[in-house]
């Protein structure tokens, strides 16, 4: 840090819409109870380990909230946790996979609903790792001294695109149905400041690293185009909307065959951070990792334990089983829950890890628990 300044997470909040939905209740919300779809759903649910999740859908599968509303409710929770209001912010960094509208940007829509006055707004587009990209931007501006306080939020509402009406006439194959039974709704947020909380511990952001491996990998997770190699005439903007819908361009697809490669690449990125000295295995106390399935967790856990045999499950935190896979929001939702559970103690370190399958990207953040300002 050339400026010598620091950045701290001083408030955390999350929002999960509606009541928890168990595995037996998914079809009632999303539809898809034919024999083939049911078989795929049961297979995916058995492997991913998710038991409950949340949808911004009512009992009939109709939307109850906008994505921007989820984001604002998570932000309000983080601001309340810090004891401040929107008017105290000077920057808002927002992450999502798909906003409610094509234009304006999602960050502007969230700011408009949140209120609070003039501020810098950033929208980090992408998939899962966009959350830490937004955090990185906010932390950088705090360290530079451009702003004394910022907020970061990641929010996802994929359920609208997972309902049966989007899949009518599309062959029930694993690439088109995998994410349908994996993803759910939610938002997580954090307040970032130049100094710790005045009366209680905070999380100092030591560093954030984000790397794309798209130069070496084909598209894995996609929507809005035919195939994995976009070309002129093959995207949803090149054809009438009705034709794009009929061709299944709006379905969120996943090439599940290469997810093992994602785990291997993620472990390699982790080892590189260890080899360069950014991660000190002797002083790594907690790992909060976003992953989409327990199978991925097992691969990652086994790979990390080769370098860090002392890492046990007590220090590896995830709420995938109870909160589901909320994409970019997952890492903040998990961090907020872990933080408020009291499991992190002053002086301890926390590693955040987020793999992104879209075209292979990885994001990491290293945090240290510190005491109140002036302590």
Coordinates of C-alpha atoms in Angstrom, one line a residue:
X1 CA 0.0 0.0 0.0
X2 CA 1.9 3.0 -1.3
X3 CA -0.1 5.5 0.7
X4 CA 0.2 3.6 4.0
X5 CA -3.5 3.8 4.5
X6 CA -5.8 1.0 5.5
X7 CA -9.4 0.0 4.9
X8 CA -11.7 -1.7 7.4
X9 CA -15.0 -3.5 7.2
X10 CA -17.0 -1.9 10.0
X11 CA -20.5 -3.1 9.3
X12 CA -22.0 -6.2 7.6
X13 CA -25.5 -7.1 6.6
X14 CA -27.4 -9.5 4.5
X15 CA -31.0 -10.1 3.2
X16 CA -32.6 -13.4 2.2
X17 CA -36.2 -13.0 0.8
X18 CA -39.1 -15.1 2.0
X19 CA -39.1 -18.2 4.1
X20 CA -36.5 -21.0 3.5
X21 CA -37.6 -23.4 0.7
X22 CA -36.6 -27.0 1.2
X23 CA -35.8 -29.5 -1.6
X24 CA -39.3 -30.8 -1.8
X25 CA -40.7 -27.3 -2.2
X26 CA -38.6 -26.2 -5.2
X27 CA -40.8 -27.5 -7.9
X28 CA -43.8 -25.7 -6.5
X29 CA -42.0 -22.4 -6.9
X30 CA -40.1 -23.0 -10.1
X31 CA -42.2 -25.6 -11.9
X32 CA -40.7 -28.5 -13.8
X33 CA -42.3 -31.7 -12.4
X34 CA -42.1 -33.8 -15.5
X35 CA -40.2 -37.1 -15.3
X36 CA -37.0 -36.1 -17.0
X37 CA -36.7 -32.7 -15.2
X38 CA -37.5 -34.3 -11.9
X39 CA -34.7 -36.9 -12.4
X40 CA -32.2 -34.1 -13.2
X41 CA -33.3 -32.0 -10.2
X42 CA -32.9 -34.9 -7.8
X43 CA -29.5 -35.7 -9.1
X44 CA -28.3 -32.1 -8.8
X45 CA -29.7 -31.7 -5.3
X46 CA -28.2 -34.9 -4.1
X47 CA -24.7 -33.7 -5.3
X48 CA -24.7 -30.1 -4.3
X49 CA -25.6 -30.6 -0.6
X50 CA -28.1 -27.6 -0.5
X51 CA -31.0 -28.3 1.9
X52 CA -32.8 -24.9 2.0
X53 CA -32.6 -21.7 0.0
X54 CA -34.6 -18.5 -0.5
X55 CA -36.5 -17.1 -3.5
X56 CA -38.1 -13.7 -4.1
X57 CA -41.1 -15.7 -5.4
X58 CA -44.5 -16.3 -3.7
X59 CA -46.0 -19.7 -3.3
X60 CA -47.3 -19.5 -6.9
X61 CA -43.9 -18.7 -8.4
X62 CA -44.6 -15.0 -8.9
X63 CA -41.9 -12.4 -8.1
X64 CA -42.3 -10.5 -4.9
X65 CA -39.2 -8.1 -5.0
X66 CA -36.7 -6.6 -7.4
X67 CA -33.0 -7.4 -7.3
X68 CA -32.4 -3.7 -6.4
X69 CA -34.7 -4.1 -3.5
X70 CA -32.7 -7.1 -2.2
X71 CA -29.5 -5.0 -2.5
X72 CA -31.0 -2.1 -0.7
X73 CA -32.2 -4.2 2.2
X74 CA -28.8 -5.8 2.6
X75 CA -27.2 -2.3 2.5
X76 CA -29.7 -1.0 5.1
X77 CA -28.8 -4.0 7.4
X78 CA -25.0 -3.2 7.0
X79 CA -25.5 0.5 7.7
X80 CA -27.6 -0.3 10.7
X81 CA -24.9 -2.7 11.9
X82 CA -22.5 0.2 11.7
X83 CA -24.9 2.8 13.1
X84 CA -24.9 5.2 10.2
X85 CA -27.2 6.1 7.3
X86 CA -27.0 6.3 3.5
X87 CA -26.2 10.0 3.8
X88 CA -22.9 9.1 5.4
X89 CA -21.7 7.2 2.3
X90 CA -19.5 8.8 -0.4
X91 CA -19.2 5.7 -2.6
X92 CA -21.4 2.7 -3.5
X93 CA -19.9 -0.3 -5.3
X94 CA -22.4 -2.8 -6.5
X95 CA -22.1 -6.3 -8.0
X96 CA -24.6 -8.6 -9.7
X97 CA -24.9 -11.1 -12.5
X98 CA -28.1 -9.7 -14.0
X99 CA -29.9 -6.5 -12.9
X100 CA -33.6 -5.8 -13.2
X101 CA -33.1 -3.7 -16.3
X102 CA -30.7 -3.5 -19.2
X103 CA -30.2 0.2 -18.7
X104 CA -29.5 2.1 -16.4
X105 CA -26.7 0.3 -14.6
X106 CA -27.6 -1.7 -11.6
X107 CA -25.5 0.6 -9.3
X108 CA -27.5 3.6 -10.3
X109 CA -30.8 1.8 -9.7
X110 CA -29.6 0.7 -6.2
X111 CA -28.4 4.2 -5.4
X112 CA -31.7 5.7 -6.5
X113 CA -33.7 3.4 -4.2
X114 CA -31.2 3.7 -1.3
X115 CA -30.9 7.5 -1.5
X116 CA -28.4 9.3 0.7
X117 CA -27.1 12.1 -1.5
X118 CA -24.3 12.5 -4.1
X119 CA -21.8 9.7 -4.2
X120 CA -19.5 7.7 -6.6
X121 CA -21.3 4.7 -8.0
X122 CA -19.7 1.6 -9.5
X123 CA -21.3 -1.5 -11.1
X124 CA -19.1 -4.5 -11.2
X125 CA -20.5 -6.9 -13.8
X126 CA -19.6 -10.5 -14.0
X127 CA -20.7 -13.5 -12.0
X128 CA -19.6 -14.8 -8.6
X129 CA -16.2 -13.0 -8.4
X130 CA -17.8 -9.6 -9.1
X131 CA -18.5 -9.2 -5.4
X132 CA -14.8 -9.0 -4.5
X133 CA -14.1 -6.9 -7.6
X134 CA -16.5 -4.4 -6.1
X135 CA -14.9 -4.7 -2.7
X136 CA -11.5 -4.2 -4.3
X137 CA -12.6 -0.9 -5.9
X138 CA -14.1 0.5 -2.7
X139 CA -11.0 -0.5 -0.7
X140 CA -8.7 1.2 -3.2
X141 CA -10.6 4.5 -3.1
X142 CA -10.6 4.4 0.8
X143 CA -6.9 3.7 0.8
X144 CA -6.2 6.5 -1.6
X145 CA -8.1 8.9 0.6
X146 CA -10.7 9.8 -2.0
X147 CA -13.5 8.8 0.3
X148 CA -13.7 8.3 4.1
X149 CA -16.5 5.7 3.9
X150 CA -18.1 3.4 1.2
X151 CA -20.5 0.6 1.0
X152 CA -20.3 -2.6 -1.1
X153 CA -23.2 -4.9 -1.9
X154 CA -23.6 -8.0 -4.1
X155 CA -27.1 -9.1 -4.9
X156 CA -28.7 -11.8 -7.0
X157 CA -32.2 -12.7 -8.1
X158 CA -32.0 -15.5 -10.7
X159 CA -35.2 -17.2 -9.7
X160 CA -37.2 -15.2 -12.2
X161 CA -35.2 -16.9 -15.0
X162 CA -35.4 -20.4 -13.5
X163 CA -39.2 -20.8 -13.7
X164 CA -40.7 -23.4 -16.1
X165 CA -42.0 -20.8 -18.6
X166 CA -38.3 -20.1 -19.6
X167 CA -37.7 -23.8 -20.2
X168 CA -40.8 -24.7 -22.2
X169 CA -39.8 -26.2 -25.5
X170 CA -36.1 -26.6 -24.5
X171 CA -34.7 -30.1 -24.1
X172 CA -34.1 -31.0 -20.5
X173 CA -30.4 -31.5 -20.5
X174 CA -27.8 -31.1 -17.7
X175 CA -26.2 -27.9 -19.2
X176 CA -29.6 -26.1 -19.2
X177 CA -31.0 -27.5 -15.9
X178 CA -27.9 -27.7 -13.7
X179 CA -28.0 -24.1 -12.5
X180 CA -31.8 -24.1 -12.4
X181 CA -31.6 -26.3 -9.3
X182 CA -28.4 -24.7 -7.9
X183 CA -29.1 -20.9 -7.8
X184 CA -31.3 -18.9 -5.4
X185 CA -31.8 -15.3 -4.3
X186 CA -30.1 -13.1 -1.7
X187 CA -27.9 -10.1 -1.0
X188 CA -24.9 -9.3 1.2
X189 CA -23.3 -5.9 2.0
X190 CA -20.4 -4.3 3.9
X191 CA -19.4 -0.8 5.0
X192 CA -15.8 0.1 4.3
X193 CA -14.0 2.9 6.2
X194 CA -10.5 4.4 6.6
X195 CA -10.4 3.5 10.4
X196 CA -11.8 0.7 12.5
X197 CA -15.2 0.8 14.3
X198 CA -15.0 3.2 17.3
X199 CA -16.3 0.7 19.9
X200 CA -15.9 -2.8 18.7
X201 CA -13.7 -5.0 16.5
X202 CA -13.5 -4.6 12.7
X203 CA -12.1 -6.5 9.8
X204 CA -9.0 -4.9 8.2
X205 CA -8.7 -5.6 4.5
X206 CA -5.1 -6.6 4.0
X207 CA -5.4 -7.2 0.3
X208 CA -7.7 -8.3 -2.5
X209 CA -6.6 -10.2 -5.6
X210 CA -8.7 -10.9 -8.7
X211 CA -7.4 -12.9 -11.7
X212 CA -9.1 -14.0 -14.9
X213 CA -8.0 -17.1 -16.8
X214 CA -10.3 -16.4 -19.8
X215 CA -7.2 -16.4 -22.1
X216 CA -6.8 -20.1 -21.4
X217 CA -10.4 -21.3 -21.1
X218 CA -13.6 -21.4 -23.2
X219 CA -16.9 -20.1 -21.9
X220 CA -18.2 -22.4 -19.2
X221 CA -21.3 -20.6 -17.8
X222 CA -23.3 -18.5 -20.3
X223 CA -26.5 -16.8 -21.3
X224 CA -27.5 -14.7 -24.3
X225 CA -25.8 -16.6 -27.1
X226 CA -25.7 -19.8 -29.0
X227 CA -22.9 -22.3 -28.2
X228 CA -19.7 -21.3 -26.3
X229 CA -18.0 -19.2 -29.0
X230 CA -20.0 -16.1 -29.7
X231 CA -20.1 -14.9 -33.3
X232 CA -21.9 -12.2 -35.2
X233 CA -25.5 -13.2 -35.6
X234 CA -25.4 -15.7 -32.7
X235 CA -26.3 -13.5 -29.7
X236 CA -29.6 -12.4 -28.3
X237 CA -29.1 -8.9 -29.7
X238 CA -28.7 -10.1 -33.3
X239 CA -32.1 -11.8 -33.6
X240 CA -35.7 -10.9 -32.7
X241 CA -36.4 -11.4 -29.0
X242 CA -39.0 -14.1 -29.6
X243 CA -36.5 -16.0 -31.7
X244 CA -33.8 -15.7 -29.1
X245 CA -36.3 -17.0 -26.5
X246 CA -37.3 -19.9 -28.7
X247 CA -33.6 -20.8 -29.3
X248 CA -33.0 -20.9 -25.5
X249 CA -30.6 -18.0 -25.5
X250 CA -31.9 -16.6 -22.3
X251 CA -31.4 -19.9 -20.4
X252 CA -28.4 -19.8 -18.0
X253 CA -26.3 -22.8 -19.0
X254 CA -23.3 -24.5 -17.4
X255 CA -20.8 -26.9 -18.9
X256 CA -20.5 -29.2 -15.9
X257 CA -17.8 -31.4 -17.5
X258 CA -15.1 -28.8 -16.8
X259 CA -15.9 -27.9 -13.2
X260 CA -13.2 -30.3 -12.1
X261 CA -10.7 -28.1 -14.0
X262 CA -12.1 -25.1 -12.1
X263 CA -11.3 -26.7 -8.8
X264 CA -7.7 -27.5 -10.0
X265 CA -7.2 -24.0 -11.3
X266 CA -8.5 -22.5 -8.0
X267 CA -6.1 -24.6 -6.0
X268 CA -3.2 -23.5 -8.2
X269 CA -4.2 -19.8 -7.6
X270 CA -4.3 -20.4 -3.9
X271 CA -0.8 -22.0 -4.0
X272 CA 0.5 -19.1 -5.9
X273 CA -0.6 -16.7 -3.2
X274 CA 1.1 -18.9 -0.6
X275 CA 4.3 -19.1 -2.7
X276 CA 4.4 -15.3 -3.1
X277 CA 4.0 -14.8 0.6
X278 CA 0.5 -13.2 0.6
X279 CA -0.9 -16.1 2.6
X280 CA 1.0 -17.2 5.6
X281 CA -0.2 -20.8 6.3
X282 CA 1.1 -20.6 9.8
X283 CA -1.2 -17.7 10.6
X284 CA -4.3 -18.4 8.6
X285 CA -7.1 -18.9 11.1
X286 CA -10.3 -19.0 9.0
X287 CA -11.3 -19.7 5.4
X288 CA -14.7 -18.5 4.1
X289 CA -15.1 -20.0 0.6
X290 CA -17.9 -19.7 -1.9
X291 CA -18.6 -22.8 -3.8
X292 CA -21.6 -24.2 -5.7
X293 CA -21.5 -27.8 -4.6
X294 CA -20.1 -30.0 -1.9
X295 CA -18.2 -31.9 -4.6
X296 CA -16.2 -28.7 -5.3
X297 CA -15.7 -28.1 -1.6
X298 CA -14.2 -31.5 -1.2
X299 CA -11.8 -31.0 -4.1
X300 CA -10.7 -27.6 -2.8
X301 CA -10.4 -28.7 0.8
X302 CA -8.3 -31.7 -0.1
X303 CA -6.0 -29.5 -2.3
X304 CA -5.5 -26.9 0.4
X305 CA -4.8 -29.5 3.1
X306 CA -1.9 -30.7 1.1
X307 CA -0.2 -27.4 1.8
X308 CA -1.9 -26.8 5.1
X309 CA -2.5 -30.1 7.0
X310 CA -3.5 -28.2 10.1
X311 CA -6.6 -26.7 8.4
X312 CA -9.6 -28.5 9.8
X313 CA -13.4 -28.1 9.2
X314 CA -13.8 -25.9 12.3
X315 CA -11.9 -23.2 10.5
X316 CA -13.6 -23.7 7.1
X317 CA -16.9 -21.8 7.0
X318 CA -19.7 -22.1 4.5
X319 CA -23.5 -21.8 4.8
X320 CA -24.2 -23.3 1.4
X321 CA -26.4 -26.0 2.9
X322 CA -28.8 -23.5 4.6
X323 CA -28.6 -20.4 2.4
X324 CA -28.0 -21.9 -1.0
X325 CA -25.9 -20.6 -3.9
X326 CA -26.6 -16.9 -4.3
X327 CA -23.8 -16.3 -6.8
X328 CA -21.9 -13.0 -6.2
X329 CA -23.8 -12.4 -2.9
X330 CA -22.7 -15.7 -1.4
X331 CA -19.3 -14.6 0.0
X332 CA -20.8 -11.6 1.8
X333 CA -23.8 -13.6 3.1
X334 CA -21.4 -16.2 4.5
X335 CA -19.0 -13.6 5.9
X336 CA -21.8 -11.7 7.6
X337 CA -23.2 -14.9 9.3
X338 CA -19.7 -16.0 10.4
X339 CA -18.8 -12.6 11.7
X340 CA -21.9 -12.2 13.8
X341 CA -21.6 -15.7 15.1
X342 CA -18.6 -14.6 17.1
X343 CA -16.2 -17.2 15.7
X344 CA -13.6 -14.6 14.7
X345 CA -11.3 -13.2 17.4
X346 CA -9.1 -10.2 17.5
X347 CA -5.7 -10.9 15.9
X348 CA -7.1 -13.8 13.7
X349 CA -6.9 -13.8 10.0
X350 CA -9.7 -14.7 7.5
X351 CA -9.3 -15.7 3.8
X352 CA -12.2 -15.1 1.5
X353 CA -12.1 -17.3 -1.7
X354 CA -14.4 -17.1 -4.7
X355 CA -14.1 -19.2 -7.8
X356 CA -16.1 -18.1 -10.9
X357 CA -16.9 -20.6 -13.6
X358 CA -18.2 -18.3 -16.3
X359 CA -14.8 -18.2 -18.1
X360 CA -12.6 -19.1 -15.2
X361 CA -11.8 -16.3 -12.7
X362 CA -10.8 -16.3 -9.1
X363 CA -11.0 -13.7 -6.4
X364 CA -9.4 -13.7 -2.9
X365 CA -9.3 -11.3 0.0
X366 CA -7.3 -11.5 3.2
X367 CA -8.7 -9.9 6.4
X368 CA -7.4 -9.4 9.9
X369 CA -9.6 -8.9 13.0
X370 CA -8.6 -5.8 14.8
X371 CA -9.8 -4.0 17.9
X372 CA -11.7 -0.7 18.0
X373 CA -10.2 2.5 16.8
X374 CA -7.5 3.8 19.3
X375 CA -7.2 0.5 21.1

